Each structure stands twice: as C-alpha cells, then as structure tokens.
PDB file of C-alpha atoms and ligand atoms in Angstrom:
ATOM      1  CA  UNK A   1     -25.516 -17.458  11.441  1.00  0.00           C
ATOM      2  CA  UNK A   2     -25.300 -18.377   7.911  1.00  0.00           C
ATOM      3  CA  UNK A   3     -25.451 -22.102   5.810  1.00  0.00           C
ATOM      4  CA  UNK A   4     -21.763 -21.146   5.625  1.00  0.00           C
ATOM      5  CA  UNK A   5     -20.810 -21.509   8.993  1.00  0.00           C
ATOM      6  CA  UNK A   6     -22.119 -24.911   8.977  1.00  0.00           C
ATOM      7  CA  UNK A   7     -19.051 -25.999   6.205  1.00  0.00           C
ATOM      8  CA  UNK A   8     -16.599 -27.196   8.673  1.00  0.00           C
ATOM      9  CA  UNK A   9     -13.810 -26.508   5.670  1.00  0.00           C
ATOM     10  CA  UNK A  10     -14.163 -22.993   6.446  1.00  0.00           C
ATOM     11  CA  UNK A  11     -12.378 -21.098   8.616  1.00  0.00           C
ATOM     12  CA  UNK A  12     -11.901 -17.462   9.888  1.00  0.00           C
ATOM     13  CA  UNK A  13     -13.236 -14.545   8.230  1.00  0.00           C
ATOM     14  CA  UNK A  14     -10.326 -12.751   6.766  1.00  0.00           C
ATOM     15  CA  UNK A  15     -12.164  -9.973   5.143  1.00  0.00           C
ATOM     16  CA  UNK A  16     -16.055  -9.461   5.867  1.00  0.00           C
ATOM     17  CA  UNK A  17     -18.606  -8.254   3.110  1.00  0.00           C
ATOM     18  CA  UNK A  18     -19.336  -4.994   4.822  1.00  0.00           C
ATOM     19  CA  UNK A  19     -15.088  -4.183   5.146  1.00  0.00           C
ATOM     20  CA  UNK A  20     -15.114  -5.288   1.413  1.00  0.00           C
ATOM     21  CA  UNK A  21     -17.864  -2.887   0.242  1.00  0.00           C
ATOM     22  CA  UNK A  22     -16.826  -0.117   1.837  1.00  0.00           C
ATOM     23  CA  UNK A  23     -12.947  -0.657   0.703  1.00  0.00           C
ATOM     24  CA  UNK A  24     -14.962  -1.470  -2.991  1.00  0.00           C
ATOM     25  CA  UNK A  25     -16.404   1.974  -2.888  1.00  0.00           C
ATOM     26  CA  UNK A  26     -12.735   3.963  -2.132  1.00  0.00           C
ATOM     27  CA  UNK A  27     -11.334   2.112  -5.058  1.00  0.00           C
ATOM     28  CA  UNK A  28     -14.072   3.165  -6.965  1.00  0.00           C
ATOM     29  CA  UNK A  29     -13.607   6.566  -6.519  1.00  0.00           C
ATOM     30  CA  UNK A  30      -9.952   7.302  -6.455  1.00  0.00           C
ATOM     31  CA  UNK A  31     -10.510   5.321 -10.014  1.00  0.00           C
ATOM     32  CA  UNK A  32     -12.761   7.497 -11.035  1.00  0.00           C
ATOM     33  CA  UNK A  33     -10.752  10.498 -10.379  1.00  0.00           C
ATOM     34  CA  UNK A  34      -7.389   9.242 -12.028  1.00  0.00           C
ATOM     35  CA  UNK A  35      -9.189   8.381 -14.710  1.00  0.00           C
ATOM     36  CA  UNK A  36     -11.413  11.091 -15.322  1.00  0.00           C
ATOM     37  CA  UNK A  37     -10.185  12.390 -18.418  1.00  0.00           C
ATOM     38  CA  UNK A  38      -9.279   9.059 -20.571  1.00  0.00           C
ATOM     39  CA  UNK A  39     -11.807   6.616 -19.750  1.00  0.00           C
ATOM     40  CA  UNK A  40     -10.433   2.769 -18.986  1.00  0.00           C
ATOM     41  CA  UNK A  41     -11.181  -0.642 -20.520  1.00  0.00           C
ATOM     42  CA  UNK A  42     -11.805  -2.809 -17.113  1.00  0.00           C
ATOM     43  CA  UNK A  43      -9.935  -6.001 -18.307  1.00  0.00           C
ATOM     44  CA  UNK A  44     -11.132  -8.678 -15.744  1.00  0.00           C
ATOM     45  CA  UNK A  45      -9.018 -12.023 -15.035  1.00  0.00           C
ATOM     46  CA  UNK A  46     -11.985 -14.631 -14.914  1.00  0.00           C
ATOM     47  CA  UNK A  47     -13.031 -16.468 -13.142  1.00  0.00           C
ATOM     48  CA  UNK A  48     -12.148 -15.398 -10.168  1.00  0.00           C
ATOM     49  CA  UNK A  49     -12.256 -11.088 -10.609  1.00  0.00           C
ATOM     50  CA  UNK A  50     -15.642 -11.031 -11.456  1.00  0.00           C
ATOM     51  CA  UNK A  51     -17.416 -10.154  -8.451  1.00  0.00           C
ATOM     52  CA  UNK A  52     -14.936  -7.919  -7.928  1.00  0.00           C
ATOM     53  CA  UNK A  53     -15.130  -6.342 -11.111  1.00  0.00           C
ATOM     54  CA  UNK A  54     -18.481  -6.100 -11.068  1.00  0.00           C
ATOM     55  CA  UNK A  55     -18.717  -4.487  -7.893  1.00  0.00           C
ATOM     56  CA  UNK A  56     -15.919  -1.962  -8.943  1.00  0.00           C
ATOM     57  CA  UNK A  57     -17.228  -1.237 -12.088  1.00  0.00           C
ATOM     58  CA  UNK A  58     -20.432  -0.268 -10.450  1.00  0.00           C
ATOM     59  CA  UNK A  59     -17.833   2.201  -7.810  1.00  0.00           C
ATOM     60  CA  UNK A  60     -16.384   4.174 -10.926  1.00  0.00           C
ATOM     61  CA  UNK A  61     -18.564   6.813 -12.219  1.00  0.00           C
ATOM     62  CA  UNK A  62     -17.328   6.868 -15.547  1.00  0.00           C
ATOM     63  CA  UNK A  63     -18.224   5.302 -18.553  1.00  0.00           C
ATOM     64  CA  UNK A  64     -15.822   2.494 -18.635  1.00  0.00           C
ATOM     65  CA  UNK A  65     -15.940  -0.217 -21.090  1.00  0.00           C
ATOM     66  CA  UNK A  66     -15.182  -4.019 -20.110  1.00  0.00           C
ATOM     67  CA  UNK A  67     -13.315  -6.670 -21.875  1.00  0.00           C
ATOM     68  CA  UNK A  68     -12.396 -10.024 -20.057  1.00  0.00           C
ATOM     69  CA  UNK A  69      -9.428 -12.971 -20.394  1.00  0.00           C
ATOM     70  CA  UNK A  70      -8.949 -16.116 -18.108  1.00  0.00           C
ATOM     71  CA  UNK A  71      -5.958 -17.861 -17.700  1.00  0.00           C
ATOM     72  CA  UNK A  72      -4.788 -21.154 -16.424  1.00  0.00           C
ATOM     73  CA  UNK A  73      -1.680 -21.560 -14.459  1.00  0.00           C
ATOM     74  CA  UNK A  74       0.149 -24.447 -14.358  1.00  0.00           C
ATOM     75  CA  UNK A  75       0.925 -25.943 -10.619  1.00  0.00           C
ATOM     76  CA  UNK A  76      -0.301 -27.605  -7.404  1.00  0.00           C
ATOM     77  CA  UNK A  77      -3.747 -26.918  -6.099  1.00  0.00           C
ATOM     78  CA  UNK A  78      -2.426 -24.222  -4.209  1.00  0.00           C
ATOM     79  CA  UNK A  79       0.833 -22.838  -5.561  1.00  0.00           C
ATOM     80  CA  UNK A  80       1.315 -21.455  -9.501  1.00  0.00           C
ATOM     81  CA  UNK A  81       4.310 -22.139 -11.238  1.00  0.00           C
ATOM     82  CA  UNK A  82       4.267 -18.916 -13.559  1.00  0.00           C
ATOM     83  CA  UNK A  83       3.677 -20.611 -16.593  1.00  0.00           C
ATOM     84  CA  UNK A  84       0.431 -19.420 -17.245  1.00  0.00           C
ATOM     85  CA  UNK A  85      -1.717 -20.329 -20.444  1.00  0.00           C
ATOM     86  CA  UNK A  86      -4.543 -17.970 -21.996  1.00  0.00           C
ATOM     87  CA  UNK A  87      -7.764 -19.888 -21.642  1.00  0.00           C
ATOM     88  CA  UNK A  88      -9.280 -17.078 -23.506  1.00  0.00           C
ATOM     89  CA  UNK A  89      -8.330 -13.891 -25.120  1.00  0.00           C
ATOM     90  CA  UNK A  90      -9.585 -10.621 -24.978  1.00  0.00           C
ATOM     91  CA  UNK A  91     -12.094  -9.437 -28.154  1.00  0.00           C
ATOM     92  CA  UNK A  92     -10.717  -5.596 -27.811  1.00  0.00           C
ATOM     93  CA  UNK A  93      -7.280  -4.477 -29.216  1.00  0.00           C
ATOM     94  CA  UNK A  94      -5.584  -2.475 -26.468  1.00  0.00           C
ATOM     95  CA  UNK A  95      -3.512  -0.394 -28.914  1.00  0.00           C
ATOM     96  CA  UNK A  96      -3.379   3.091 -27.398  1.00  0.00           C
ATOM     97  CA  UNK A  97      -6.126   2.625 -24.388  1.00  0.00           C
ATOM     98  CA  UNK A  98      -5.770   3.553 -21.015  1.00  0.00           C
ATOM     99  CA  UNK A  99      -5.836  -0.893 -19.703  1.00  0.00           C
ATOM    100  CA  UNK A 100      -6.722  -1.146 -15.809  1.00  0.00           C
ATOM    101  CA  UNK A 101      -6.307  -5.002 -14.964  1.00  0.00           C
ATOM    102  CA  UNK A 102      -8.508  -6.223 -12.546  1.00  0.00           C
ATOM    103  CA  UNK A 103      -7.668  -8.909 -10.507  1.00  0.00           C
ATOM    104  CA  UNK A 104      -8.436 -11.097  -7.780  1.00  0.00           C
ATOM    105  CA  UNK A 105      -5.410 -12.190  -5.928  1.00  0.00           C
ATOM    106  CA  UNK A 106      -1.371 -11.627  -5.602  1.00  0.00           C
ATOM    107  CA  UNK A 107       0.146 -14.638  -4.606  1.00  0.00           C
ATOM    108  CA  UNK A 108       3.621 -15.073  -5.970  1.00  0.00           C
ATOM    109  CA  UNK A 109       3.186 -13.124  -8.703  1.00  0.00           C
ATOM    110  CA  UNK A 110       4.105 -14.812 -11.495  1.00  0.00           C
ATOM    111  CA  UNK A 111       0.415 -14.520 -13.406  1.00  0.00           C
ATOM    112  CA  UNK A 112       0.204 -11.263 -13.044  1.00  0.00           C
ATOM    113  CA  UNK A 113       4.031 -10.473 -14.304  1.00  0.00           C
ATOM    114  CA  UNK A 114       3.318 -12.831 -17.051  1.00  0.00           C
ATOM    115  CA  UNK A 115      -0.351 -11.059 -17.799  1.00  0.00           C
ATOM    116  CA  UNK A 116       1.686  -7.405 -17.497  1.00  0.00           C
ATOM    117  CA  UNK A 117       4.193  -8.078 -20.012  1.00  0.00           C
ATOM    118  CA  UNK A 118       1.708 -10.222 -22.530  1.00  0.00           C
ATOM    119  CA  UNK A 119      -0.589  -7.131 -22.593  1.00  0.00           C
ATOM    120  CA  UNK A 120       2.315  -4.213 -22.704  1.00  0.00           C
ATOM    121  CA  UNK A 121       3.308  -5.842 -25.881  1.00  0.00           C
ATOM    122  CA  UNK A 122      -0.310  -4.758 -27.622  1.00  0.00           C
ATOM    123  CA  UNK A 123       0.828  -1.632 -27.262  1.00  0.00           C
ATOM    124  CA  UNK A 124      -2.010   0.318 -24.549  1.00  0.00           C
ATOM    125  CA  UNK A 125      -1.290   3.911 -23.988  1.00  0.00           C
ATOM    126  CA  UNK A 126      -1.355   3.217 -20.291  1.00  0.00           C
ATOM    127  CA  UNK A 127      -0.980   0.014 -18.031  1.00  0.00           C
ATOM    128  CA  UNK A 128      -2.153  -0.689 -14.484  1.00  0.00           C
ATOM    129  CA  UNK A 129      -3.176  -3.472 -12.154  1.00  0.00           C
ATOM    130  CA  UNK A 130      -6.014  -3.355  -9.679  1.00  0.00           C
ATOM    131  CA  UNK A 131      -5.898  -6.239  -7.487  1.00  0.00           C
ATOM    132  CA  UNK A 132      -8.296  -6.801  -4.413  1.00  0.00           C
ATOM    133  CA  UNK A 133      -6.014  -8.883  -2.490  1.00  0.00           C
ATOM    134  CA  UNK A 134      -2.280  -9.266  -1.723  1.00  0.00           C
ATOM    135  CA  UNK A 135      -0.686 -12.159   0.408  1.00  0.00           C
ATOM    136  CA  UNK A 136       2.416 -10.598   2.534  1.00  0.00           C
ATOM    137  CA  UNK A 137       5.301 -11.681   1.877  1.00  0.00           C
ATOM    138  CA  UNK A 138       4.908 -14.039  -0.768  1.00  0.00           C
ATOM    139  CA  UNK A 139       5.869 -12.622  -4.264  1.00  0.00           C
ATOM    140  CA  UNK A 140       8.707 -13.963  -5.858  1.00  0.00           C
ATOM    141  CA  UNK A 141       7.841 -11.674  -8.969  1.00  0.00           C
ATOM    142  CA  UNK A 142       7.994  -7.607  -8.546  1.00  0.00           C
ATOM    143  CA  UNK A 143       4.329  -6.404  -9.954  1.00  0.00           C
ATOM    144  CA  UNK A 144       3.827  -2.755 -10.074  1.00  0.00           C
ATOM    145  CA  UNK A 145       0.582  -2.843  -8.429  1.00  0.00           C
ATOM    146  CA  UNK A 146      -0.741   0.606  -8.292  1.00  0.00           C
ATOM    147  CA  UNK A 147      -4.184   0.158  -6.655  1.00  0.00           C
ATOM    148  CA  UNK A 148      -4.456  -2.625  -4.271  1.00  0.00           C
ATOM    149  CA  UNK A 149      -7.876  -3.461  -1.942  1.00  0.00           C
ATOM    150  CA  UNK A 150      -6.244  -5.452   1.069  1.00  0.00           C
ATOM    151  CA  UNK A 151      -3.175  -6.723   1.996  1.00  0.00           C
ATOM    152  CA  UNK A 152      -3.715 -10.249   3.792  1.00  0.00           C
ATOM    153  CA  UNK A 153      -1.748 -13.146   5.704  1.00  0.00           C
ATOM    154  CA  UNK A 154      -0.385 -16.107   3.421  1.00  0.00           C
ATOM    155  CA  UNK A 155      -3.070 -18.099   3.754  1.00  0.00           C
ATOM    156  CA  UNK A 156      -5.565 -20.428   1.204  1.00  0.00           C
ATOM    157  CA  UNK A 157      -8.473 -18.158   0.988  1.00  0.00           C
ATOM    158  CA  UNK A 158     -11.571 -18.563  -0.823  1.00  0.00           C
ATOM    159  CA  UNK A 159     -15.357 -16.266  -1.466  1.00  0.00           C
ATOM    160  CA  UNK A 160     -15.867 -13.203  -3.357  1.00  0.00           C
ATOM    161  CA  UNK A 161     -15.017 -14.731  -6.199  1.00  0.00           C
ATOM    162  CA  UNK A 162     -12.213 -17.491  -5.545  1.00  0.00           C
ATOM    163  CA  UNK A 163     -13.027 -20.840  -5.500  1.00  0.00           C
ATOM    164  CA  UNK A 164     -11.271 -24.433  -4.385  1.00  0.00           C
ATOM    165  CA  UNK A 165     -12.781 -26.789  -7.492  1.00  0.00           C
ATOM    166  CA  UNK A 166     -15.197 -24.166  -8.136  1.00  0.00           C
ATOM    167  CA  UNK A 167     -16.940 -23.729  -4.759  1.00  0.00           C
ATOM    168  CA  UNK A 168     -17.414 -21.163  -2.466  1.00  0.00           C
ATOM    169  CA  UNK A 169     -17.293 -18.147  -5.769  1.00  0.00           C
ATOM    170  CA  UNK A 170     -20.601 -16.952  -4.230  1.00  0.00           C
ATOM    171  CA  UNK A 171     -19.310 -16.715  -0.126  1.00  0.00           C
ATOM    172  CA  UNK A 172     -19.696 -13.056   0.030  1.00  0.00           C
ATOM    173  CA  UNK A 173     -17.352 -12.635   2.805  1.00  0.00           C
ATOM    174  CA  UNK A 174     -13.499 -13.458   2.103  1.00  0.00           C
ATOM    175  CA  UNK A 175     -12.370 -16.976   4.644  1.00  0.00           C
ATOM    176  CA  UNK A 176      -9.676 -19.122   4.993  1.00  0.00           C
ATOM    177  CA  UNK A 177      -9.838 -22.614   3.870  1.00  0.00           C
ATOM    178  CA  UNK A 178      -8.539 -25.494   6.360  1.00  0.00           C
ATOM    179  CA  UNK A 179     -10.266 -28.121   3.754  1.00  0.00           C
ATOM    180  CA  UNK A 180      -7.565 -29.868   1.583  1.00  0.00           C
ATOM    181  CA  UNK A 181      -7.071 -28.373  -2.221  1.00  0.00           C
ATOM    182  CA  UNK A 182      -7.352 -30.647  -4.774  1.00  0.00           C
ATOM    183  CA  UNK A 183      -4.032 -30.990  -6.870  1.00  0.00           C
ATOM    184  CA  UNK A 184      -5.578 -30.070 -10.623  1.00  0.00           C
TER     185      UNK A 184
HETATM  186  P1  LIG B   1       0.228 -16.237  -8.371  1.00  0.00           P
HETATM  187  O1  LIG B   1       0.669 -16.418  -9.796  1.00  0.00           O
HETATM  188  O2  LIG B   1       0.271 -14.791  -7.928  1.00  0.00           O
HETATM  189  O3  LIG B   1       0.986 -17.134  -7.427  1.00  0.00           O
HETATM  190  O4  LIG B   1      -1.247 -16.772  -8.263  1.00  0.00           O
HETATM  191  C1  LIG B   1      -2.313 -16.054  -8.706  1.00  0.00           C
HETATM  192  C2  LIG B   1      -3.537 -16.905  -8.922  1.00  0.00           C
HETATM  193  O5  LIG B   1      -3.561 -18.061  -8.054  1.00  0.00           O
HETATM  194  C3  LIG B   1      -4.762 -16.102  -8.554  1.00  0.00           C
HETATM  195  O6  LIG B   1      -5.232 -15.357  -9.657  1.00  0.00           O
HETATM  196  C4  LIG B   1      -5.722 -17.181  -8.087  1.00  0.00           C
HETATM  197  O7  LIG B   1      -6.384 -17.727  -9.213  1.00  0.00           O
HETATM  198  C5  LIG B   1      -4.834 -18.233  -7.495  1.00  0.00           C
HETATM  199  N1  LIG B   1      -4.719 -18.064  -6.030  1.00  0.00           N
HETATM  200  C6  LIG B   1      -3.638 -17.609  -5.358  1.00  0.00           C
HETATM  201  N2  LIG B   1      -3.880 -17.582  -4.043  1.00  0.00           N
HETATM  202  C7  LIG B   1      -5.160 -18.019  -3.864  1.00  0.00           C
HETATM  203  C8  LIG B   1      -5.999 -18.208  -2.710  1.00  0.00           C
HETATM  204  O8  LIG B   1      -5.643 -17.967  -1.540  1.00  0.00           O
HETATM  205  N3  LIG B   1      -7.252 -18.671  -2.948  1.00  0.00           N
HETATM  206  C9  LIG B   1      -7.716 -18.961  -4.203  1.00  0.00           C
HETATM  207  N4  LIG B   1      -8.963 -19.421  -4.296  1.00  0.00           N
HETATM  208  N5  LIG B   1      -6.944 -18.786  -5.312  1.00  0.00           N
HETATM  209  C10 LIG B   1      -5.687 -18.324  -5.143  1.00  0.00           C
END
C-alpha cells in the first residue's frame, strides 16, 4: 500500500514498475547491440520521455550522447490534433548521426509523424523511434516504430513520466486515470 492508492483518480495498474524495468532492460540491450558499431544521439521528447530515457540510457552499454526537444500539441486535454509546435529545439545538428527518438506514448500518431519528418529533413544518417507505450488501435498516422516497450488498451494513462496538469510524472508504476483531464 502506497500514498498512491489513496488518490481515488487513479485507477488500475496497467503496467507495474517491476514489468517496466525488466521490459527497460531488453530494450536496452537489443539497443545496444544494433547499435554497436555507430553510437546514437538519444533524442528525448520532454517532458514526458524522461524517465524513460533515463532509465534506457542507463540499459544501453554504449556511449551514447543525449540531446532533448519538447513539443506542444494543439487539442483537447486528452486527444492531439497533429499540429504540433516545438517548445524547444534540439542544441545538436543531426546531419549524418545515427537519431534514436525516444518517446513516451503512441496515441494517434500525429506527433510523432510530425517529429519523424521535421527531423529527416536535418539530414541524420539513420532514423528510428523508440517509444515505451502504444495504445491499440488508435493511430490515425502510420509511424515506423521500430522498437516499442508495451502495447496497451486505449485508455488515459498517466506515471512514469506522463502527467494530467503535471501530476503523477513521479508514479513509478504506469495507471489509468478515471479523474477528468483538464481541456488546456
Ligand atoms: P498523439 O499525437 O500520438 O495522439 O499523442 C502523443 C502525445 O499525447 C504523447 O506524447 C503524450 O504527450 C500525449 N498522450 C497521449 N496519450 C496519453 C495518455 O494516455 N496519457 C498521457 N499522460 N499523455 C498522453
């Protein structure tokens, strides 16, 4: 029993911290071995990759170098419209490196087709997308994701990370949300 399960708001756990660390870990190394002879940049999606990235980062024995970018999507509380504005840019050029994208969460899409074809346009040698979770039968977009940590029910979920109104980042396990979402 944790101060968590006090917050009526939450709801099941969809992915537990131990399921996550160990999933964390495989990532990590099947990384590691793709990209054992051309090193990646890590490019994290704030806010919400950044436990994740930190966690993988830690799982790939390489030495990897980090940049970061957030973006903003316009939309509801809980749906993006696929306009998506750069909150802030990356400092490294990408021009001929090998880019892995980390990222929290799949929903429809659209961020992460917009983010693919904003970023192949700096010119990396290679492109790929790392995302920790993907909500079935959702996407209205077709992302190449290569490397993917769990596939999950359409659902509003929030820890590890994601946040409603930038709460719940620090949950360490991944649960649904029954609260309502604030329309931003
Ligand atoms: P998409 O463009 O794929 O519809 O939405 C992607 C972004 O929406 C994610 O990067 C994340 O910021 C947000 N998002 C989508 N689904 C969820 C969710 O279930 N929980 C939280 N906290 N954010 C989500």
């Amino acid at each position: 029993m944790s101060s968590w399960d006090a917050d009526p708001d939450l709801g099941d756990v969809v992915v537990d911290r131990e399921t996550l660390r160990v999933r964390v870990q495989e990532l990590g190394a099947e990384l590691a071995e793709v990209y054992r002879d051309r090193p990646p940049l890590l490019v994290g999606v704030l806010k919400g990759a950044f436990i994740f990235l930190s966690d993988l980062a830690r799982a790939i024995e390489l030495p990897i170098e980090f940049d970061v970018m957030a973006v903003a999507s316009y939309g509801s509380g809980t749906t993006s419209s696929g306009v998506v504005r750069i909150v802030k840019d990356l400092d490294a050029d990408l021009t001929g490196r090998h880019v892995l994208v980390v990222e929290d969460i799949v929903d429809s899409g659209l961020t992460l087709s917009y983010l693919r074809r904003n970023l192949l346009a700096r010119r990396p040698a290679s492109l790929d997308i790392c995302a920790l979770l993907v909500k079935d039968g959702r996407q209205q977009a077709t992302v190449d994701l290569r490397y993917v940590g769990f596939h999950i029910p359409p659902e509003f979920v929030v820890g590890y990370g994601l946040d409603v109104a930038e709460r719940y980042r620090n949950l360490p396990d991944i649960r649904a949300y029954r609260g309502s979402v604030p329309v931003d």
